[in-house]
XYZ file of C-alpha atoms in Angstrom:
340
model
C -10.934 7.296 -15.107
C -10.606 8.969 -18.488
C -12.063 7.540 -21.705
C -8.572 6.819 -23.027
C -7.653 4.932 -19.854
C -10.889 2.940 -20.035
C -10.059 1.948 -23.608
C -6.600 0.764 -22.572
C -8.114 -1.221 -19.702
C -10.742 -2.771 -21.973
C -8.142 -3.766 -24.548
C -6.131 -5.534 -21.838
C -9.161 -7.508 -20.609
C -11.263 -7.978 -23.740
C -10.269 -11.560 -24.528
C -11.109 -12.683 -20.986
C -14.467 -10.865 -21.020
C -15.640 -12.191 -24.393
C -18.091 -15.107 -24.325
C -19.753 -17.023 -27.147
C -23.267 -16.240 -28.341
C -25.660 -19.194 -28.460
C -29.004 -19.896 -30.104
C -30.641 -19.379 -26.672
C -29.187 -15.974 -25.818
C -26.624 -13.365 -26.716
C -23.657 -13.012 -24.399
C -23.083 -9.834 -22.420
C -20.495 -7.712 -24.206
C -17.027 -7.059 -22.710
C -17.809 -3.321 -22.593
C -20.923 -3.865 -20.483
C -19.176 -6.334 -18.166
C -16.347 -3.898 -17.485
C -18.689 -0.903 -17.106
C -20.840 -2.849 -14.659
C -17.838 -3.815 -12.557
C -16.389 -0.295 -12.532
C -19.820 1.090 -11.626
C -19.993 -1.242 -8.632
C -16.452 -0.450 -7.485
C -16.764 3.317 -8.005
C -20.167 3.779 -6.334
C -20.589 0.875 -3.937
C -24.178 0.405 -5.136
C -25.719 -2.902 -4.155
C -26.263 -5.672 -6.679
C -30.004 -5.099 -6.266
C -29.577 -1.454 -7.280
C -27.434 -2.385 -10.277
C -30.135 -4.918 -11.257
C -32.493 -2.015 -12.024
C -29.811 0.094 -13.718
C -28.514 -2.595 -16.085
C -31.590 -4.869 -16.297
C -29.559 -7.921 -15.385
C -30.221 -10.555 -12.756
C -28.683 -10.102 -9.323
C -26.854 -13.433 -9.498
C -25.631 -12.559 -13.005
C -24.248 -9.238 -11.750
C -22.535 -10.963 -8.831
C -20.879 -13.448 -11.172
C -19.756 -10.737 -13.606
C -18.240 -8.575 -10.844
C -16.315 -11.441 -9.256
C -15.072 -12.775 -12.595
C -13.971 -9.339 -13.824
C -12.220 -8.508 -10.541
C -10.325 -11.781 -10.692
C -9.387 -11.108 -14.327
C -8.126 -7.599 -13.490
C -5.824 -9.064 -10.837
C -4.533 -11.859 -13.078
C -4.021 -9.795 -16.245
C -2.668 -6.517 -14.852
C -0.789 -7.381 -11.658
C 2.547 -7.957 -13.372
C 2.153 -4.811 -15.450
C 1.185 -2.290 -12.742
C 2.521 -3.939 -9.568
C 5.530 -6.055 -10.598
C 7.929 -7.662 -8.161
C 10.498 -4.931 -7.395
C 14.085 -5.342 -8.495
C 17.161 -3.670 -6.981
C 16.841 -0.841 -9.520
C 13.176 -0.384 -8.603
C 14.059 -0.087 -4.907
C 16.687 2.547 -5.740
C 14.167 4.528 -7.762
C 11.625 4.344 -4.936
C 14.242 5.454 -2.394
C 15.224 8.417 -4.571
C 11.560 9.385 -4.838
C 11.111 9.352 -1.061
C 14.201 11.483 -0.566
C 13.017 13.966 -3.174
C 9.508 14.299 -1.725
C 9.932 13.749 2.028
C 13.685 14.099 2.634
C 13.919 10.652 4.191
C 16.918 8.870 2.603
C 17.202 5.131 1.968
C 13.425 4.658 2.367
C 11.952 1.944 0.150
C 8.316 2.261 1.182
C 5.717 3.222 3.772
C 3.933 0.289 5.435
C 0.537 0.124 7.119
C -2.683 -1.868 7.285
C -6.239 -0.835 6.433
C -9.338 -2.557 7.769
C -11.930 -3.203 5.034
C -15.404 -3.538 6.532
C -17.200 -6.772 5.577
C -20.413 -8.553 6.504
C -19.869 -11.001 9.340
C -19.159 -14.409 7.775
C -21.340 -17.197 9.193
C -19.838 -19.325 11.964
C -16.725 -17.104 12.136
C -17.003 -16.149 15.803
C -14.780 -13.161 16.582
C -12.082 -13.894 13.987
C -13.055 -10.934 11.803
C -14.000 -8.580 14.668
C -11.361 -5.859 14.987
C -10.400 -3.382 17.711
C -12.511 -0.706 15.992
C -15.592 -2.760 16.866
C -16.638 -3.977 13.414
C -15.958 -6.971 11.180
C -13.184 -6.596 8.623
C -10.404 -8.100 6.583
C -7.028 -6.387 6.386
C -5.253 -4.818 3.441
C -1.559 -4.627 4.367
C 0.308 -2.453 1.877
C 3.736 -1.073 1.094
C 3.448 2.235 -0.800
C 5.920 4.406 -2.719
C 6.153 8.210 -2.820
C 3.790 8.383 -5.796
C 0.998 6.737 -3.749
C 1.311 3.500 -5.719
C 1.111 0.100 -4.079
C 4.370 -1.858 -4.280
C 3.459 -5.033 -2.361
C 0.142 -5.975 -0.755
C -1.143 -8.728 1.505
C -4.944 -9.093 1.477
C -7.415 -11.186 3.441
C -6.079 -11.494 6.990
C -8.605 -11.640 9.832
C -9.592 -8.256 11.232
C -8.774 -9.435 14.759
C -5.108 -9.968 13.839
C -2.596 -7.237 14.664
C -0.715 -5.557 11.823
C 2.639 -6.734 13.171
C 1.529 -10.374 13.181
C 0.092 -10.068 9.664
C 3.361 -8.587 8.422
C 5.437 -11.227 10.199
C 3.461 -14.096 8.633
C 3.021 -12.489 5.197
C 5.146 -13.445 2.217
C 6.573 -9.919 2.218
C 7.717 -10.230 5.829
C 9.119 -13.716 5.314
C 11.094 -12.616 2.251
C 12.403 -9.557 4.078
C 13.677 -11.686 6.961
C 15.236 -14.161 4.520
C 16.891 -11.309 2.575
C 15.026 -12.287 -0.609
C 13.520 -8.913 -1.567
C 16.480 -7.992 -3.810
C 17.263 -4.951 -1.681
C 20.289 -2.908 -2.786
C 23.459 -2.878 -0.741
C 23.471 -0.339 2.111
C 24.815 3.098 1.236
C 25.883 6.212 3.081
C 23.250 8.825 3.763
C 23.565 11.908 1.502
C 26.516 14.075 2.496
C 27.365 11.887 5.485
C 30.719 10.305 6.225
C 29.272 7.922 8.834
C 28.663 4.210 8.336
C 26.432 3.209 5.460
C 22.775 2.714 6.329
C 20.522 -0.108 5.105
C 17.410 0.566 3.074
C 14.410 0.754 5.382
C 10.616 0.645 5.459
C 8.862 3.286 7.571
C 5.945 2.156 9.725
C 3.935 3.146 12.795
C 4.153 1.877 16.372
C 2.153 -1.231 15.485
C 5.184 -2.821 13.826
C 8.354 -4.169 15.401
C 11.633 -2.308 15.011
C 14.271 -4.078 12.919
C 17.214 -3.097 10.694
C 14.864 -2.780 7.723
C 11.714 -1.505 9.498
C 11.814 1.880 11.223
C 9.238 3.012 13.766
C 9.043 6.122 15.909
C 10.685 6.527 19.302
C 8.291 5.887 22.230
C 6.412 9.034 23.230
C 7.870 9.232 26.732
C 11.045 11.157 27.591
C 11.435 12.641 24.116
C 14.198 15.155 23.524
C 14.547 17.310 20.393
C 16.662 14.682 18.642
C 14.018 11.987 19.057
C 11.184 14.348 18.208
C 12.939 15.327 14.993
C 13.353 11.666 14.032
C 9.655 11.027 14.711
C 8.738 14.097 12.654
C 10.908 13.057 9.722
C 9.577 9.504 9.857
C 5.964 10.728 9.899
C 6.666 12.838 6.792
C 7.598 9.667 4.920
C 4.928 7.453 6.510
C 2.056 9.752 5.503
C 2.209 8.407 1.932
C 0.614 5.111 2.879
C -2.168 6.912 4.760
C -2.773 9.175 1.754
C -2.757 6.173 -0.592
C -5.492 4.508 1.470
C -7.482 7.755 1.378
C -7.149 8.043 -2.405
C -8.132 4.390 -2.781
C -11.279 4.786 -0.661
C -12.400 8.032 -2.279
C -11.949 6.807 -5.841
C -13.411 3.348 -5.252
C -16.311 4.127 -2.953
C -17.243 0.491 -2.519
C -15.043 0.800 0.596
C -17.291 3.477 2.092
C -19.701 0.805 3.336
C -19.578 -2.824 4.372
C -18.901 -5.334 1.595
C -21.982 -7.561 1.479
C -20.210 -10.675 0.244
C -18.067 -13.544 1.430
C -14.462 -12.845 2.503
C -13.253 -14.702 -0.608
C -15.207 -12.426 -2.951
C -14.302 -9.363 -0.866
C -10.643 -10.269 -1.374
C -11.213 -10.277 -5.147
C -12.786 -6.815 -4.957
C -9.886 -5.426 -2.910
C -7.343 -6.950 -5.280
C -9.066 -5.365 -8.271
C -9.255 -1.945 -6.610
C -5.552 -2.042 -5.724
C -4.657 -2.863 -9.330
C -7.026 -0.227 -10.729
C -5.580 2.323 -8.293
C -2.080 1.751 -9.686
C -3.432 1.580 -13.238
C -5.080 4.992 -13.005
C -2.057 6.482 -11.216
C 0.058 5.395 -14.178
C -2.278 6.407 -17.006
C -4.278 9.351 -15.582
C -1.748 11.140 -13.363
C 1.281 12.887 -14.917
C 4.480 11.027 -14.128
C 6.771 12.441 -11.473
C 9.974 14.183 -12.611
C 13.068 12.048 -12.501
C 15.372 12.533 -9.541
C 19.113 12.095 -9.453
C 20.184 8.881 -7.701
C 22.757 8.749 -4.917
C 26.108 7.077 -5.429
C 26.119 3.642 -3.811
C 28.704 2.432 -1.323
C 29.411 -0.806 0.454
C 28.818 -1.346 4.149
C 29.343 -3.761 6.978
C 26.575 -6.275 7.588
C 23.960 -5.846 10.332
C 22.553 -8.604 12.500
C 18.786 -9.129 12.419
C 16.392 -10.022 15.207
C 12.923 -10.324 13.614
C 10.956 -11.366 16.706
C 10.491 -10.146 20.259
C 12.087 -6.934 21.470
C 14.080 -4.809 19.033
C 17.550 -6.209 18.454
C 20.663 -4.140 18.824
C 20.916 -3.820 15.031
C 17.452 -2.249 14.703
C 18.182 0.190 17.516
C 21.549 1.052 15.966
C 19.993 1.835 12.590
C 17.390 4.102 14.188
C 20.113 5.914 16.125
C 22.068 6.335 12.895
C 19.119 8.031 11.194
C 18.358 10.133 14.290
C 21.941 11.425 14.390
C 21.859 12.179 10.671
C 18.632 14.200 10.907
C 20.218 16.657 13.371
C 23.534 16.863 11.531
C 24.293 19.774 9.166
C 24.094 17.372 6.215
C 20.654 15.966 7.057
C 18.829 18.692 8.996
C 15.892 20.628 7.517
C 15.645 24.352 8.135
C 12.094 24.136 9.498
C 12.219 20.927 11.531
C 12.839 22.556 14.927
C 9.961 24.976 14.406
C 7.726 22.066 13.413
C 8.399 19.935 16.489
C 8.060 22.923 18.822
C 4.815 24.035 17.283
C 5.993 27.445 16.102
C 5.844 29.064 12.700
C 7.776 31.854 11.119
């Protein structure tokens, strides 16, 4: 984080970090409170270690970190991670097409397990398939590695698909309340218009608005090309998690705090990730949007096996990716493992 970005962050939080001096003691300044919190998030040092660095009590440090993390989420969430509008979805889709050549993609979806100390009396609720205790960060990411929508705090033992299905994001998607744009034709195609979709891995259910790869058995070139093109778009969420963990190294070890406080830390890191992407990274060049068209409606089967609508949308994209309008010159070489 640059000095200029720190100053902007401090100005946004100063009023909430300023406390009154008393005749008994002077309050800790907003600058020191923010520096202490950023030091904890960026290094992952324990509160006991920070006690010797800042000459503050361990309980005082714990209170400052939790309060500042909560303030970061409350003050900056609407500024750096606002609720997307139809225009925002169009901009995100244009960015994905520009960077990964996957049209009508409004985000890459995945979950990340954040290691935590086992909460008392929690049994196996937080114990995940990777054999450690965790809470889950479920995130939708754009092509600039920014978080669009997040769901934080689910039990580590819960599958990503179930978390998504019960999350507010999943509920709003099923209820058609995410303000998604009307479906439009894929670039250069004269086929039926395609809905805007989220790309995800095999852990999520296929639906008209969530695309996953074809099963790995009996794959022909057409299906392999679809899987390859989908993976090119889905990598952005994996890279975003990697950037998040390397910048905020508190995630490199287990969070030694309650799940409630761990949720505050994750929320703050997500907001600070977007904040630094906006202020420290040069903005991406603008891309030309596609013309929009109207389309027939698609039925939706959010539970159980994929519905016919979800399968039809995947087939539509698979056909497009091998057509002259949608094919990439190198895709066959990539799926066959050869290079020029």
